[in-house]
Short mmCIF file of C-alpha atoms in Angstrom, two decimals:
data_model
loop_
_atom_site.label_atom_id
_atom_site.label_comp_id
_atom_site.label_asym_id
_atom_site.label_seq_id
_atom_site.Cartn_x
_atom_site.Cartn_y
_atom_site.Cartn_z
CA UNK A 406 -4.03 -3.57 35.71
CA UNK A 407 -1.33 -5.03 37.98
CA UNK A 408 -1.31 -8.40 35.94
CA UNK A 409 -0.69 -6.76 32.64
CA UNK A 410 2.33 -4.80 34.01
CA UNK A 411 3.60 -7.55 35.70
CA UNK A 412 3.92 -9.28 32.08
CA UNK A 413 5.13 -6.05 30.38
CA UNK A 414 8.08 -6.16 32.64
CA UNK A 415 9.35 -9.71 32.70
CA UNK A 416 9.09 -10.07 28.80
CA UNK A 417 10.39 -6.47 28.40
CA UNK A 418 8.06 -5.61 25.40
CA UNK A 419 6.07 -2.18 26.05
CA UNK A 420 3.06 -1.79 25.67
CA UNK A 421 1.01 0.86 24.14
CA UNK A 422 -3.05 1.14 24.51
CA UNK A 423 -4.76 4.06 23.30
CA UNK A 424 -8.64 4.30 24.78
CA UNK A 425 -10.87 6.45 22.54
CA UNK A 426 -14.02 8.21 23.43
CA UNK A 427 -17.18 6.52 22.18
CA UNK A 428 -17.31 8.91 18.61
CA UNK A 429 -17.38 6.47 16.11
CA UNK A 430 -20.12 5.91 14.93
CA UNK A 431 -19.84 3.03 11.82
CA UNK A 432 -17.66 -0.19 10.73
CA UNK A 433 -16.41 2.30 8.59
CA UNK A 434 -14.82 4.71 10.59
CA UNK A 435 -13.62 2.63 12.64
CA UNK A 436 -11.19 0.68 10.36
CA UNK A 437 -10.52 3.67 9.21
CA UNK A 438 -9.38 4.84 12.24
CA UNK A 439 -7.41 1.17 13.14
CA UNK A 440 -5.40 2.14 9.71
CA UNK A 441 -4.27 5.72 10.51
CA UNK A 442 -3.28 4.41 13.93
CA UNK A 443 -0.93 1.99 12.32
CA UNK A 444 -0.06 4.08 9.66
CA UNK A 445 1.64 6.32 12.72
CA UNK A 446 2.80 4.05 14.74
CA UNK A 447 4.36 2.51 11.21
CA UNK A 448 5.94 5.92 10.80
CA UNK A 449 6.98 6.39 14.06
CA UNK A 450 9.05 3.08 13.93
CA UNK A 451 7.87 2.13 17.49
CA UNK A 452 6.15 -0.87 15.91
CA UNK A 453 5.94 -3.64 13.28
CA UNK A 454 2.37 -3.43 12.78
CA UNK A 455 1.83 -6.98 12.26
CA UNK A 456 -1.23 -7.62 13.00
CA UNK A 457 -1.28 -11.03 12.41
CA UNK A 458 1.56 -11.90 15.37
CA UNK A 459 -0.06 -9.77 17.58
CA UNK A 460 1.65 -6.34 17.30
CA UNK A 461 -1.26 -4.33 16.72
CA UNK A 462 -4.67 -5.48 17.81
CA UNK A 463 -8.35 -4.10 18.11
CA UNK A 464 -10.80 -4.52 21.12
CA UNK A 465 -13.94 -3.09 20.12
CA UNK A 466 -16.79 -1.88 21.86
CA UNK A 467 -20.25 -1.47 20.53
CA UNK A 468 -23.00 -0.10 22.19
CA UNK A 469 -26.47 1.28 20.20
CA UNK A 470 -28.30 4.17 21.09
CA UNK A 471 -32.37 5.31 20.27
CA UNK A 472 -32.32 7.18 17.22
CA UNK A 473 -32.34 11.22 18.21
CA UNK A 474 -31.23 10.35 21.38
CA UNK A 475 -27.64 10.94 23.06
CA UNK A 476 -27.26 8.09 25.75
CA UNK A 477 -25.59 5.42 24.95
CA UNK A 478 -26.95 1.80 25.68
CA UNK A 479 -25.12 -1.28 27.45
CA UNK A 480 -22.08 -2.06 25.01
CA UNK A 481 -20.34 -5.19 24.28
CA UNK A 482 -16.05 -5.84 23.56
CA UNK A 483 -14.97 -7.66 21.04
CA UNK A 484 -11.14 -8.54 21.96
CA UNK A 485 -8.22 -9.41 19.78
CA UNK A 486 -9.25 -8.47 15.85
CA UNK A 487 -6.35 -8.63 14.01
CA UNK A 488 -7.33 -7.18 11.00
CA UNK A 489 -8.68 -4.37 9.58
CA UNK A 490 -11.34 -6.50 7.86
CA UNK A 491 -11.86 -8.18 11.19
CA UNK A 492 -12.44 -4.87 12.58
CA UNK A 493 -14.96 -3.83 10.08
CA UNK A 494 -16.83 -6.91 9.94
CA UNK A 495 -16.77 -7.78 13.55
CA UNK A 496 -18.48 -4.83 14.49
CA UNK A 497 -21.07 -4.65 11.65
CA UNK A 498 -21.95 -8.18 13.00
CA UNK A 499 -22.39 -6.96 16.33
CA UNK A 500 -24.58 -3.53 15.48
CA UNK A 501 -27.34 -6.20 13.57
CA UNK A 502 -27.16 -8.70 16.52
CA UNK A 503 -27.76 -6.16 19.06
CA UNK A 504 -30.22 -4.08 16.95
CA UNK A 505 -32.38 -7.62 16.82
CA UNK A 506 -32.45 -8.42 20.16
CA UNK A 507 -33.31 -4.64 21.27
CA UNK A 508 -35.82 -4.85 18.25
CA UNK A 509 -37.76 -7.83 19.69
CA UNK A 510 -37.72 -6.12 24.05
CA UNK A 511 -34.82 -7.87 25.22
CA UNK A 512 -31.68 -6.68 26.77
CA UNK A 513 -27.83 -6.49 25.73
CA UNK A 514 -26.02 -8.13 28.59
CA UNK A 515 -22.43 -6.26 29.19
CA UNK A 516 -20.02 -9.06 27.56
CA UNK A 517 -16.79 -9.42 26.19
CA UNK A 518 -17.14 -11.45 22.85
CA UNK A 519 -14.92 -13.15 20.19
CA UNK A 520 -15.16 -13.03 16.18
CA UNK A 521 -15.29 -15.37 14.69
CA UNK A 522 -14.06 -15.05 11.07
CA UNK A 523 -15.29 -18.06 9.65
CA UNK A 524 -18.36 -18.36 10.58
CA UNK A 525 -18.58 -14.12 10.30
CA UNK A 526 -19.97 -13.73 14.06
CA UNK A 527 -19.02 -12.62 17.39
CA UNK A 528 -19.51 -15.39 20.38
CA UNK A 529 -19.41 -14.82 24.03
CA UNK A 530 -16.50 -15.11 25.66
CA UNK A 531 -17.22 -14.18 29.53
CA UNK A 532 -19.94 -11.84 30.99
CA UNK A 533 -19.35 -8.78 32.85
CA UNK A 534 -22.66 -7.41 34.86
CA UNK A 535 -20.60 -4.76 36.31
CA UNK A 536 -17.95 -2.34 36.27
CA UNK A 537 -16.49 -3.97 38.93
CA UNK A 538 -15.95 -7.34 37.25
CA UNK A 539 -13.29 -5.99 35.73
CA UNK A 540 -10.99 -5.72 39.00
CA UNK A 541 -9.75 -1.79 38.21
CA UNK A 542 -7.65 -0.68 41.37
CA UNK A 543 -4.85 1.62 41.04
CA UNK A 544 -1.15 -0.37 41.33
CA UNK A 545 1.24 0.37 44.00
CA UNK A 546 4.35 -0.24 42.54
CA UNK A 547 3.38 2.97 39.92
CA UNK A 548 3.62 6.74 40.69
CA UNK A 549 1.91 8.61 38.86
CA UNK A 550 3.67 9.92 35.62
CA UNK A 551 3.73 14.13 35.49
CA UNK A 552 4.67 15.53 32.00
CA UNK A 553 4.90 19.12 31.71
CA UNK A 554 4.64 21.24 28.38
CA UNK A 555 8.40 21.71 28.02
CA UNK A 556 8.99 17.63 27.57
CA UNK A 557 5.92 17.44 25.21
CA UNK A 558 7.31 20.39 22.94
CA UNK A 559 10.54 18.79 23.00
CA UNK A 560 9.64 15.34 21.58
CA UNK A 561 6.98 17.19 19.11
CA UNK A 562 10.18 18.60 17.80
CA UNK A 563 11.91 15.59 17.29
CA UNK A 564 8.87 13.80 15.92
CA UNK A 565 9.63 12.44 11.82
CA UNK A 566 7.27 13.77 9.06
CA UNK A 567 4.09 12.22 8.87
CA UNK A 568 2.06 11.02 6.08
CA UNK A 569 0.22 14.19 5.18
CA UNK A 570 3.53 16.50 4.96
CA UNK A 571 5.10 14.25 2.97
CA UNK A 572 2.53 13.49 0.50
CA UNK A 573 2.50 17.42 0.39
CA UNK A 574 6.36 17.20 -0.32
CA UNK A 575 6.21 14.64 -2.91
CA UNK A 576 3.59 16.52 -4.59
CA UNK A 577 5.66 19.91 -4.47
CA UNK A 578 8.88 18.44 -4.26
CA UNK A 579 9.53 15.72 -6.85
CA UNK A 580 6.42 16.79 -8.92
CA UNK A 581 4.53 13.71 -8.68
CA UNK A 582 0.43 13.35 -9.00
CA UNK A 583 -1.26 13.80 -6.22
CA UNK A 584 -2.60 10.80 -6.02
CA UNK A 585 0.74 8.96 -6.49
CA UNK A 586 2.21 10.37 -3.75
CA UNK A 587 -0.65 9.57 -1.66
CA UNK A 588 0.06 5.87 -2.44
CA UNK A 589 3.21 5.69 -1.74
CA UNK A 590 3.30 8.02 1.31
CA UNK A 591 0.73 5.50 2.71
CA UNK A 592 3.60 3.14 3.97
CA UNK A 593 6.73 4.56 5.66
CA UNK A 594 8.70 1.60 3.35
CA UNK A 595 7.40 2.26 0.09
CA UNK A 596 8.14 5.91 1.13
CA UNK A 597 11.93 5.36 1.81
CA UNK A 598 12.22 3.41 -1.31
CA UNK A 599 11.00 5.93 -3.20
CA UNK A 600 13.36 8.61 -2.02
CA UNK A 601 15.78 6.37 -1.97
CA UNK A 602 15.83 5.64 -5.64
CA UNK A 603 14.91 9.68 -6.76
CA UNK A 604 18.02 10.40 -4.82
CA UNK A 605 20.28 8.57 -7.46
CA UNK A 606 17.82 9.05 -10.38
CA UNK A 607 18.26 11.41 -12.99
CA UNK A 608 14.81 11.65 -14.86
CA UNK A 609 11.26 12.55 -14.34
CA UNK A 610 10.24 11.28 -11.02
CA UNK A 611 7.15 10.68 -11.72
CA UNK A 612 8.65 7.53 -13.78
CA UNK A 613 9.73 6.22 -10.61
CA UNK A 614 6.53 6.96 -9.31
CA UNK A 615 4.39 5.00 -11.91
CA UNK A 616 6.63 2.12 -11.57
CA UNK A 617 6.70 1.72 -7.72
CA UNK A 618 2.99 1.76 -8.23
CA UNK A 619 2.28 -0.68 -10.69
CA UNK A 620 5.50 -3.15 -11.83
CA UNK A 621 7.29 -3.29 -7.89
CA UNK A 622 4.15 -3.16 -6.01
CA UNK A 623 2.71 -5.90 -8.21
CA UNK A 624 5.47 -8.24 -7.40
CA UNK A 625 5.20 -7.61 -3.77
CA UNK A 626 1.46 -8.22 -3.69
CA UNK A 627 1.86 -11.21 -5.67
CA UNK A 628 4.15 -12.98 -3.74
CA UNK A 629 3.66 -11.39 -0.52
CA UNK A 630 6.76 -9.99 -0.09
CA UNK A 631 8.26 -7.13 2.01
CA UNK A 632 10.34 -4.28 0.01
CA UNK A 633 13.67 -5.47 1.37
CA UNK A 634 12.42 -9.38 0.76
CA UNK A 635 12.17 -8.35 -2.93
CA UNK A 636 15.85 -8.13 -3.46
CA UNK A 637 16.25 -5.41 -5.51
CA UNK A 638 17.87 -1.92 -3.81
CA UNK A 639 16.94 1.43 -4.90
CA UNK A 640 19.83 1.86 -6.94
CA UNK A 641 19.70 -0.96 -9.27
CA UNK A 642 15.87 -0.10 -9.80
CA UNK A 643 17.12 3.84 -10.70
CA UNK A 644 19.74 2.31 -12.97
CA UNK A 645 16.84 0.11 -14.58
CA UNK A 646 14.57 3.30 -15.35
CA UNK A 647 17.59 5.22 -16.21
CA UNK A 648 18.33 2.78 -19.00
CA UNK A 649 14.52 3.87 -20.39
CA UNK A 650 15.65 7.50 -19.89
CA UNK A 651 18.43 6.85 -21.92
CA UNK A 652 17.30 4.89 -24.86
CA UNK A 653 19.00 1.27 -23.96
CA UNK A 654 15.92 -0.45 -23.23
CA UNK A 655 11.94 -0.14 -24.10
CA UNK A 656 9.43 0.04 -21.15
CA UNK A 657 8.23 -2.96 -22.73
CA UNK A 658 11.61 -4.68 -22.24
CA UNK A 659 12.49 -3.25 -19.04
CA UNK A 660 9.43 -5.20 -17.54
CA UNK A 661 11.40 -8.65 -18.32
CA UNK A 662 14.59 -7.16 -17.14
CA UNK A 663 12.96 -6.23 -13.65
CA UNK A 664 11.52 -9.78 -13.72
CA UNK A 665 15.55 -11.28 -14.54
CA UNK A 666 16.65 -9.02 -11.52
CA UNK A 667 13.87 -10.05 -8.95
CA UNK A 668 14.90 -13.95 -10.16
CA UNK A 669 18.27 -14.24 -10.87
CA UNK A 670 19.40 -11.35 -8.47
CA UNK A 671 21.48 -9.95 -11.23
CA UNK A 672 22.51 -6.33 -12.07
CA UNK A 673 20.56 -4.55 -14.71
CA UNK A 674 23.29 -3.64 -17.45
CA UNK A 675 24.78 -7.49 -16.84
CA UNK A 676 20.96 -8.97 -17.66
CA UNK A 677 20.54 -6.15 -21.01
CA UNK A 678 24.15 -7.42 -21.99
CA UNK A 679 23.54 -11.11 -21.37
CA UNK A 680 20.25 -11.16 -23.38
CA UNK A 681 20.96 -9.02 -26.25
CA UNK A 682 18.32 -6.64 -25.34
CA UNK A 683 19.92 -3.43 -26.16
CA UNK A 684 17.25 -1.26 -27.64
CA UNK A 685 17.48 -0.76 -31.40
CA UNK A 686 18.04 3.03 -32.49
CA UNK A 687 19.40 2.35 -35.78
CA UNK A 688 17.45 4.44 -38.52
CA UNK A 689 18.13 2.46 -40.98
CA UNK A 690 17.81 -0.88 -39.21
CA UNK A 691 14.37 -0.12 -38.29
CA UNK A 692 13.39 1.47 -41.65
CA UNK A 693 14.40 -1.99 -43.58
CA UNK A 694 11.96 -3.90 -41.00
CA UNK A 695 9.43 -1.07 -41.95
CA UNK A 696 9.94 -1.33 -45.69
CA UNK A 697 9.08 -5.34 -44.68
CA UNK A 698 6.16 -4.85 -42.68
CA UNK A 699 4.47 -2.50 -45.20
CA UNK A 700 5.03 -4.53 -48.23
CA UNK A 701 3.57 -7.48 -46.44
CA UNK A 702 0.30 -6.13 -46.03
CA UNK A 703 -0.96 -3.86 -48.88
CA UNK A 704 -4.57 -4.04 -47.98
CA UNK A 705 -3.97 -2.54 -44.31
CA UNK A 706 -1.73 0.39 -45.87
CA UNK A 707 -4.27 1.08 -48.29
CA UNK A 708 -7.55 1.02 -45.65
CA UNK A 709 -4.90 3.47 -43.36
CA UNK A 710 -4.20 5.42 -46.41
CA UNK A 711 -8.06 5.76 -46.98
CA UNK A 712 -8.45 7.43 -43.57
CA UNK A 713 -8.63 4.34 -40.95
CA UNK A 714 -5.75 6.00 -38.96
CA UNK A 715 -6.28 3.52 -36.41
CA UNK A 716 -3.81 0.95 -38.32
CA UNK A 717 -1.01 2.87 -37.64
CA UNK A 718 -0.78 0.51 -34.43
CA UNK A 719 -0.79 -2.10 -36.57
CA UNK A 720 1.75 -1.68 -38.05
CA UNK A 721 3.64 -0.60 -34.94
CA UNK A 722 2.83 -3.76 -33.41
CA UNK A 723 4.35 -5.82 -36.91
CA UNK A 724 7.26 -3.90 -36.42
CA UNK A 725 7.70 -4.25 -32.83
CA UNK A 726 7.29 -7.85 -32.90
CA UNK A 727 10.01 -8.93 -35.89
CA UNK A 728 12.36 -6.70 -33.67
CA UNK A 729 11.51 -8.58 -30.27
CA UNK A 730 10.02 -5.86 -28.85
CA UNK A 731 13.89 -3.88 -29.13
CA UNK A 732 12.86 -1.54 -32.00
CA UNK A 733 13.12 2.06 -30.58
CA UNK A 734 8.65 2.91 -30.41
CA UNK A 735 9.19 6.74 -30.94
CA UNK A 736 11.79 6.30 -33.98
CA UNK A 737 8.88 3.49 -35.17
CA UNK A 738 6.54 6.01 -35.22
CA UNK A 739 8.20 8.55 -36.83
CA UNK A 740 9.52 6.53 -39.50
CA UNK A 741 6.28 4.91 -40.08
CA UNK A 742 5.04 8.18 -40.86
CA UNK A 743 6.97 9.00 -43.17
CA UNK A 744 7.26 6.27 -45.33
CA UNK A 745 3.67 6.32 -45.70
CA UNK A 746 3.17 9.76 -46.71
CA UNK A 747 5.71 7.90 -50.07
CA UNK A 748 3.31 5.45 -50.87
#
């Protein structure tokens, strides 16, 4: 398409289009193969993926077929989705609209279309009754392109590790849940990050694994943020799970400190100092506040020490709140324990 080229060349932006074989056969499958595209081109860093400016787009064709037969009818395009979504819905759309107007003896006419995502419908665009409408003839300013096995094998060697090796790796590697490392293998980013802070971390990894997942990914979500938009590097967020690890802070506490960092883009040990929020380990500190609690409510300690074990967290939670939330919850437990077994 001698237009096309022309345009790749004066704005100096490649372009990449990949033409599949007509094997899909649902919505389904075929967002779900739009996202393993990305999800490799992602990985290969050859692009940005943004949809949304026009990085990585969709044209769609649909065509329907007699059921138990293998021909395929006349098929439609749907040009420019530029989401997976888009993708999905587009062509669900388009299978009903066709199926109704084969359903009541008309024809499909060959047509490129347009979705339109408000209104949740494809319109046309411009009509193509034959192949030759779309001006193919082959450019004379190309020669053709020969690539020969020894090239291929060399750039399959250089090639990074994909998604399904290193979801294997993180699995057998850093000892993670399977479906952990699935999540976070799923973006080449939250990939990095994650080795990136288990290089520098010494604890369980699947810590760092639970908390990508839920408190960082969370934020990013929320606010819409890119990994490196967040403002917090791999190292500060291993030394904020290393101070769990080692006692300074509760999980409970280390939620607000990962809050402190994201907004006042300080450094973990500076915000614990700051705030006070050192983690109490004091025995005796916490069994004075225990002594408190359980004088303070006689009828609880008696319905626990009638068999509702349940009330434990009760007490727990009494405990954890006249201590701020700093009271160390193992130590809590254990002493809790045992100064009931006394009554």
């Amino acid at each position: 398409r001698r237009q096309r080229q022309m345009c790749i060349r004066d704005s100096g932006t490649p372009l990449l289009e990949i033409v599949s074989e007509p094997e899909l056969s649902s919505p389904e499958e075929a967002r779900a193969y739009m996202q393993k595209i990305h999800q490799i081109v992602k990985y290969l860093e050859i692009c940005d993926g943004n949809m949304q400016e026009g990085s990585f787009r969709c044209d769609a064709n649909v065509s329907l077929k007699p059921k138990g037969t293998s021909e395929l009818g006349t098929r439609t395009e749907i040009k420019n989705l530029n989401s997976f979504k888009f993708v999905e819905k587009a062509i669900a759309y388009e299978i009903v609209r066709q199926e109704e107007l084969l359903n009541d003896g008309k024809v499909i006419i060959q047509e490129t279309r347009l979705y339109d995502s408000n209104l949740n419908e494809t319109r046309i665009m411009r009509a193509k009754e034959e192949e030759n409408d779309y001006r193919y003839f082959p450019d004379p300013d190309l020669l053709p392109l020969e690539i020969d096995q020894s090239m291929i094998e060399e750039i399959r060697s250089q090639l990074p590790e994909f998604f399904e090796s290193k979801v294997q790796r993180f699995t057998n590697d850093f000892y993670i849940k399977e479906s952990d490392a699935i999540m976070i293998a799923n973006t080449i980013e939250l990939a990095r990050y994650f080795e990136e802070v288990t290089s520098v971390f010494d604890g369980n990894n699947q810590l760092v694994a639970s908390w990508i997942l839920t408190e960082l990914l969370s934020v990013i979500n929320r606010d819409d943020l890119s990994i490196d938009q967040l403002g917090v590097s791999p190292k500060s967020f291993a030394k904020l799970l290393q101070r769990i690890t080692d006692g300074t802070i509760s999980g409970k506490i280390a939620k607000d400190v990962f809050a402190s960092m994201i907004k006042d883009k300080k450094e973990v040990d500076d915000i614990i100092k700051s705030k006070g929020l050192e983690q109490i380990s004091d025995v005796n500190e916490i069994e004075s506040v225990i002594v408190e609690v359980l004088k303070s409510f006689p009828d609880q300690l008696q319905e626990y020490l009638d068999g509702k074990k349940k009330i434990l967290g009760f007490f727990v939670g009494q405990v954890m709140q006249r201590t701020q939330g700093r009271a160390n919850p193992s130590l809590v437990n254990e002493i809790l324990k045992e100064k009931i077994k006394k009554n």
